[in-house]
XYZ file of C-alpha atoms in Angstrom:
361
model
C 0.000 0.000 0.000
C 1.192 3.520 -0.889
C 0.132 6.450 1.313
C 0.276 10.005 -0.004
C -0.662 13.605 0.714
C -2.157 15.505 -2.229
C -2.520 19.283 -2.146
C -2.619 22.084 -4.711
C -3.441 25.726 -5.335
C -1.912 27.256 -2.217
C -1.372 30.551 -4.089
C 1.322 31.699 -1.677
C 1.862 35.476 -1.520
C -1.628 36.199 -2.838
C -2.498 39.924 -2.630
C -5.793 39.567 -0.697
C -6.705 42.907 -2.247
C -10.184 43.077 -0.707
C -8.736 43.175 2.823
C -6.942 45.987 4.609
C -3.139 46.062 4.092
C -2.637 44.822 7.656
C -5.105 41.978 7.252
C -3.656 41.040 3.855
C -0.156 40.802 5.342
C -1.515 38.662 8.178
C -3.237 36.364 5.691
C -0.001 35.856 3.759
C 1.695 34.897 7.014
C -1.122 32.432 7.663
C -0.422 30.914 4.249
C 3.196 30.379 5.288
C 2.062 28.741 8.533
C -0.124 26.410 6.487
C 3.038 24.932 4.964
C 4.134 23.707 8.378
C 0.705 22.191 8.990
C 0.871 20.277 5.708
C 4.391 19.021 6.425
C 3.377 17.856 9.894
C 0.346 16.071 8.443
C 2.521 14.196 5.946
C 4.817 13.036 8.748
C 2.039 12.249 11.228
C 0.260 10.043 8.699
C 3.511 8.358 7.561
C 2.986 9.341 3.942
C 5.239 7.671 1.388
C 5.177 10.753 -0.830
C 3.680 14.233 -1.182
C 2.124 15.471 -4.433
C 1.890 19.250 -4.975
C -0.212 19.809 -8.090
C 0.634 23.354 -9.103
C -0.093 26.991 -8.295
C 1.950 26.678 -5.153
C 2.745 30.363 -5.715
C 0.243 32.999 -6.808
C 2.742 34.260 -9.404
C 6.135 33.355 -10.832
C 7.867 35.383 -8.110
C 7.810 34.801 -4.361
C 8.905 36.744 -1.293
C 12.023 35.797 0.640
C 9.889 35.008 3.708
C 7.720 32.628 1.730
C 10.635 30.862 0.045
C 12.343 30.351 3.401
C 9.162 28.983 4.988
C 8.549 26.697 2.015
C 12.074 25.273 1.936
C 11.977 24.603 5.684
C 8.585 22.910 5.494
C 9.543 20.722 2.537
C 12.866 19.742 4.113
C 11.052 18.627 7.265
C 8.960 16.070 5.370
C 10.271 12.526 5.762
C 9.180 11.532 2.264
C 9.873 12.593 -1.315
C 7.907 15.592 -2.576
C 6.858 16.016 -6.218
C 5.822 19.406 -7.607
C 4.073 20.108 -10.912
C 4.128 23.881 -11.658
C 0.801 25.349 -12.799
C -0.424 28.339 -14.774
C 0.093 30.861 -11.944
C 3.612 29.663 -11.080
C 4.673 28.414 -14.502
C 8.302 27.839 -15.414
C 9.091 31.265 -16.840
C 12.649 32.653 -16.691
C 13.337 33.787 -13.140
C 10.889 31.316 -11.618
C 11.787 30.289 -8.078
C 11.481 26.704 -9.271
C 14.436 27.340 -11.573
C 16.576 29.723 -9.526
C 16.271 28.475 -5.933
C 18.041 25.575 -4.261
C 15.499 23.051 -3.049
C 15.807 20.299 -0.416
C 17.114 16.946 -1.620
C 13.746 15.246 -1.097
C 12.031 17.624 -3.556
C 11.615 16.921 -7.258
C 10.167 19.639 -9.492
C 8.963 18.671 -12.964
C 10.632 21.410 -15.011
C 9.459 20.725 -18.563
C 6.142 20.288 -20.352
C 7.116 16.754 -21.347
C 5.959 14.013 -19.002
C 8.836 12.325 -17.193
C 8.962 9.554 -14.612
C 10.776 9.274 -11.287
C 11.158 5.732 -10.000
C 11.191 4.658 -6.351
C 12.358 1.031 -6.675
C 12.107 0.246 -2.964
C 8.346 0.806 -3.209
C 7.905 -0.388 -6.798
C 6.457 3.053 -7.403
C 6.714 5.347 -10.389
C 5.702 9.036 -10.203
C 5.033 10.824 -13.474
C 4.667 14.550 -13.945
C 5.190 17.656 -16.056
C 4.933 21.393 -15.538
C 3.445 24.442 -17.218
C 6.120 26.343 -19.128
C 3.729 29.195 -19.992
C 0.472 30.664 -18.707
C -1.421 28.384 -21.062
C -0.506 24.773 -21.725
C -1.312 22.177 -24.371
C -2.936 18.813 -23.482
C -0.039 17.170 -21.649
C -1.745 13.799 -21.157
C -2.531 13.319 -24.846
C -1.078 10.024 -26.101
C 0.360 9.098 -22.699
C 0.408 5.535 -21.417
C 2.119 4.495 -18.177
C 4.576 1.622 -18.180
C 2.790 -1.654 -17.428
C 5.197 -3.758 -15.367
C 3.354 -4.373 -12.107
C 4.587 -1.203 -10.423
C 2.206 1.416 -9.040
C 1.965 4.378 -11.412
C 0.986 7.804 -10.072
C 1.052 11.225 -11.716
C 0.901 14.825 -10.526
C -0.342 17.483 -12.962
C -1.991 20.876 -13.055
C -4.901 20.709 -15.460
C -8.559 21.114 -16.321
C -10.937 18.271 -17.133
C -14.065 20.424 -17.030
C -13.695 22.095 -20.455
C -12.453 20.339 -23.580
C -11.246 23.649 -25.038
C -9.563 24.850 -21.834
C -6.204 26.597 -22.331
C -4.988 25.012 -19.086
C -3.861 21.509 -20.059
C -7.306 20.128 -20.959
C -7.732 16.498 -19.932
C -10.366 14.241 -21.481
C -12.067 11.134 -20.075
C -10.533 9.143 -22.923
C -7.021 10.262 -21.947
C -7.659 9.376 -18.318
C -9.035 5.936 -19.142
C -6.104 5.151 -21.450
C -3.384 6.467 -19.123
C -2.729 3.281 -17.160
C -2.335 5.356 -13.993
C -3.533 4.198 -10.610
C -4.081 7.791 -9.481
C -3.713 11.229 -11.060
C -3.231 14.047 -8.531
C -4.582 17.215 -10.123
C -4.583 20.918 -9.381
C -6.295 23.981 -10.902
C -9.929 23.482 -9.809
C -10.407 25.256 -6.474
C -13.347 23.134 -5.296
C -12.566 19.688 -3.876
C -13.872 17.087 -6.312
C -13.957 13.931 -4.266
C -12.573 10.730 -5.746
C -13.360 10.348 -9.468
C -12.701 7.524 -11.901
C -12.333 6.950 -15.638
C -11.676 3.356 -16.631
C -9.272 2.003 -14.031
C -7.703 5.412 -13.333
C -8.711 7.346 -10.228
C -8.199 11.093 -10.068
C -9.118 14.116 -7.962
C -8.681 17.805 -7.279
C -8.250 18.639 -3.561
C -9.393 22.225 -4.117
C -7.451 25.214 -2.868
C -5.743 24.833 0.505
C -6.961 28.211 1.775
C -9.853 30.378 0.610
C -8.924 33.780 -0.821
C -12.300 35.217 -1.790
C -16.039 34.716 -1.917
C -15.687 32.349 -4.862
C -13.829 29.944 -2.536
C -16.291 29.367 0.289
C -16.185 27.127 3.322
C -13.735 24.636 4.773
C -10.580 24.003 2.737
C -8.035 21.225 2.980
C -5.987 18.516 1.296
C -6.346 14.807 0.558
C -4.738 11.903 2.371
C -4.742 8.956 -0.001
C -3.967 5.259 -0.134
C -3.298 3.163 -3.226
C -3.609 -0.590 -2.838
C -4.530 -3.644 -4.877
C -8.186 -2.922 -4.140
C -8.069 0.611 -5.554
C -7.690 4.131 -4.203
C -9.060 5.677 -1.039
C -9.140 9.421 -0.294
C -9.833 11.148 3.009
C -10.336 14.898 3.188
C -7.917 16.576 5.595
C -9.393 19.862 6.869
C -6.764 22.562 7.273
C -6.838 25.308 9.844
C -7.568 28.754 8.537
C -10.204 31.375 8.069
C -13.097 30.590 5.797
C -15.077 32.835 3.474
C -18.828 32.636 3.967
C -21.909 34.248 2.381
C -25.043 34.709 4.488
C -28.353 35.810 2.965
C -30.792 37.324 5.463
C -34.330 38.697 5.136
C -33.881 42.174 6.634
C -37.483 42.594 7.822
C -38.230 45.437 10.233
C -34.926 45.118 12.129
C -31.922 44.199 9.986
C -29.519 44.023 12.935
C -31.748 41.616 14.834
C -32.336 39.525 11.715
C -28.619 39.162 10.960
C -27.731 38.484 14.591
C -30.337 35.731 14.793
C -29.093 34.113 11.578
C -25.393 34.044 12.485
C -23.763 30.775 13.526
C -21.516 30.731 16.569
C -17.794 31.533 16.431
C -17.613 33.775 13.378
C -14.798 35.949 14.761
C -12.079 34.271 12.695
C -13.953 34.218 9.409
C -14.631 36.571 6.511
C -18.298 37.169 5.774
C -20.451 38.759 3.136
C -23.944 39.437 4.488
C -26.584 39.988 1.796
C -29.792 41.663 2.947
C -32.880 40.569 1.020
C -36.655 40.909 1.007
C -38.916 43.920 1.421
C -37.692 46.398 4.019
C -37.466 50.020 4.949
C -34.188 51.662 3.836
C -31.267 50.030 5.692
C -28.476 52.128 7.205
C -25.701 49.821 6.056
C -22.899 51.911 7.594
C -24.480 51.690 11.042
C -25.186 48.001 10.547
C -21.572 47.413 9.503
C -20.280 49.218 12.594
C -22.527 47.189 14.887
C -21.643 43.811 13.373
C -17.957 44.248 12.456
C -16.547 43.105 15.849
C -18.097 39.686 15.260
C -15.932 38.945 12.189
C -12.366 39.053 10.943
C -13.738 41.017 7.995
C -17.268 41.885 6.900
C -18.966 43.320 3.837
C -22.692 44.042 3.627
C -24.748 44.114 0.447
C -28.198 45.635 0.500
C -30.398 43.805 -2.009
C -33.669 44.667 -0.284
C -36.696 45.966 -2.160
C -38.715 48.989 -1.030
C -41.611 47.808 1.102
C -45.051 48.299 -0.418
C -47.454 50.572 1.436
C -49.136 47.978 3.628
C -52.740 49.089 3.279
C -52.483 50.159 -0.350
C -55.530 48.792 -2.157
C -57.734 48.533 0.944
C -60.357 50.706 -0.765
C -60.514 48.530 -3.871
C -63.649 46.505 -4.536
C -61.605 43.332 -4.984
C -60.710 40.249 -2.965
C -57.463 41.960 -1.951
C -59.362 45.088 -0.962
C -61.864 43.176 1.188
C -59.021 41.219 2.811
C -57.074 44.394 3.626
C -60.185 46.221 4.884
C -60.870 43.455 7.411
C -57.296 43.368 8.680
C -56.954 47.148 8.769
C -59.985 47.334 11.058
C -58.305 44.857 13.389
C -55.015 46.771 13.126
C -56.664 50.075 14.073
C -58.396 48.438 17.032
C -55.316 46.624 18.335
C -54.256 47.622 21.846
C -50.553 46.691 21.710
C -47.657 47.100 19.283
C -47.118 43.336 19.338
C -50.689 42.766 18.150
C -50.268 45.368 15.406
C -47.074 43.632 14.197
C -48.876 40.285 14.017
C -51.771 41.772 12.052
C -49.398 43.593 9.686
C -47.500 40.352 9.112
C -50.755 38.562 8.344
C -51.615 41.282 5.820
C -48.205 41.006 4.107
C -48.374 37.202 4.004
C -51.892 37.252 2.594
C -51.013 39.757 -0.125
C -47.852 37.835 -0.972
C -49.862 34.624 -1.324
C -52.279 36.377 -3.686
C -49.289 37.585 -5.726
C -47.679 34.145 -5.754
C -44.550 35.268 -3.904
C -42.974 34.849 -0.475
C -43.600 37.510 2.143
C -40.805 39.518 3.745
C -41.348 39.350 7.485
């Protein structure tokens, strides 16, 4: 059995442009700390190898702090590490992959031609290639792994979601014909789960850390096992802040509505709260000030609609008019504000039902 750690799309030194300069710098430091967490996971789980499937860096360059943290983390891993550069960190002149000295246990695939590294003691062969430009041709086209009883793995950055993708498009036919036991992929930022074409298993672990509201929720890596019975993957959640989107009906009290809808322990996360439904104009600046201490970062979007005049149409000689007339009489006779709110809600719900829509409470 072969045990491995598969991760991709760390995008080290990302700008985090939507955050304050101080928060962005802190997030880049958190990315560097993630490297140590990944290295410790590989050692703790006694992995036989680590597969890094591209876009390790957000661009071809990298800061000195990041390079130092990366070299230290990789050197601490008690297993060989294989890196396939992607479209963000492709092998352009000046790339850190080409200019830096890397630990002895690290192999970087430095051409766009698939090559193999053999580990005879494990009867294991690791194939790979790297992007040499921002766009890359179909690298897997025509490939077939050596069939000699060894376990054949591959690490690549590529896209199997679009046949015309400029990012090393991979087809089901290529996967099925590859003869690989497992293909460790990068490029897609959402974890795919374990997939299969023919006898070849493959997966994208998603990005290791969210960087925006298109990368929501818990992020992580895959711990995998290859055996005679096939491939098994377990998702390894990684520590870090998550990006979350929360849609809330603003109602009569937006602050109360948002507060009631929030899960516990949001202080470390980055939220976008979207206010919806019919409501009176919302003072978003005041709402932001009141809620901001509950998050690492918060943005508020007001997508509410102006509330209709509640008793508009009460004088009409229609079913709606008769309905509103009856409730307005009750509303005017109500003795408490709580009773008036209940009657007003009943009026809104009734009108919404007649219109075939949901009511905003």
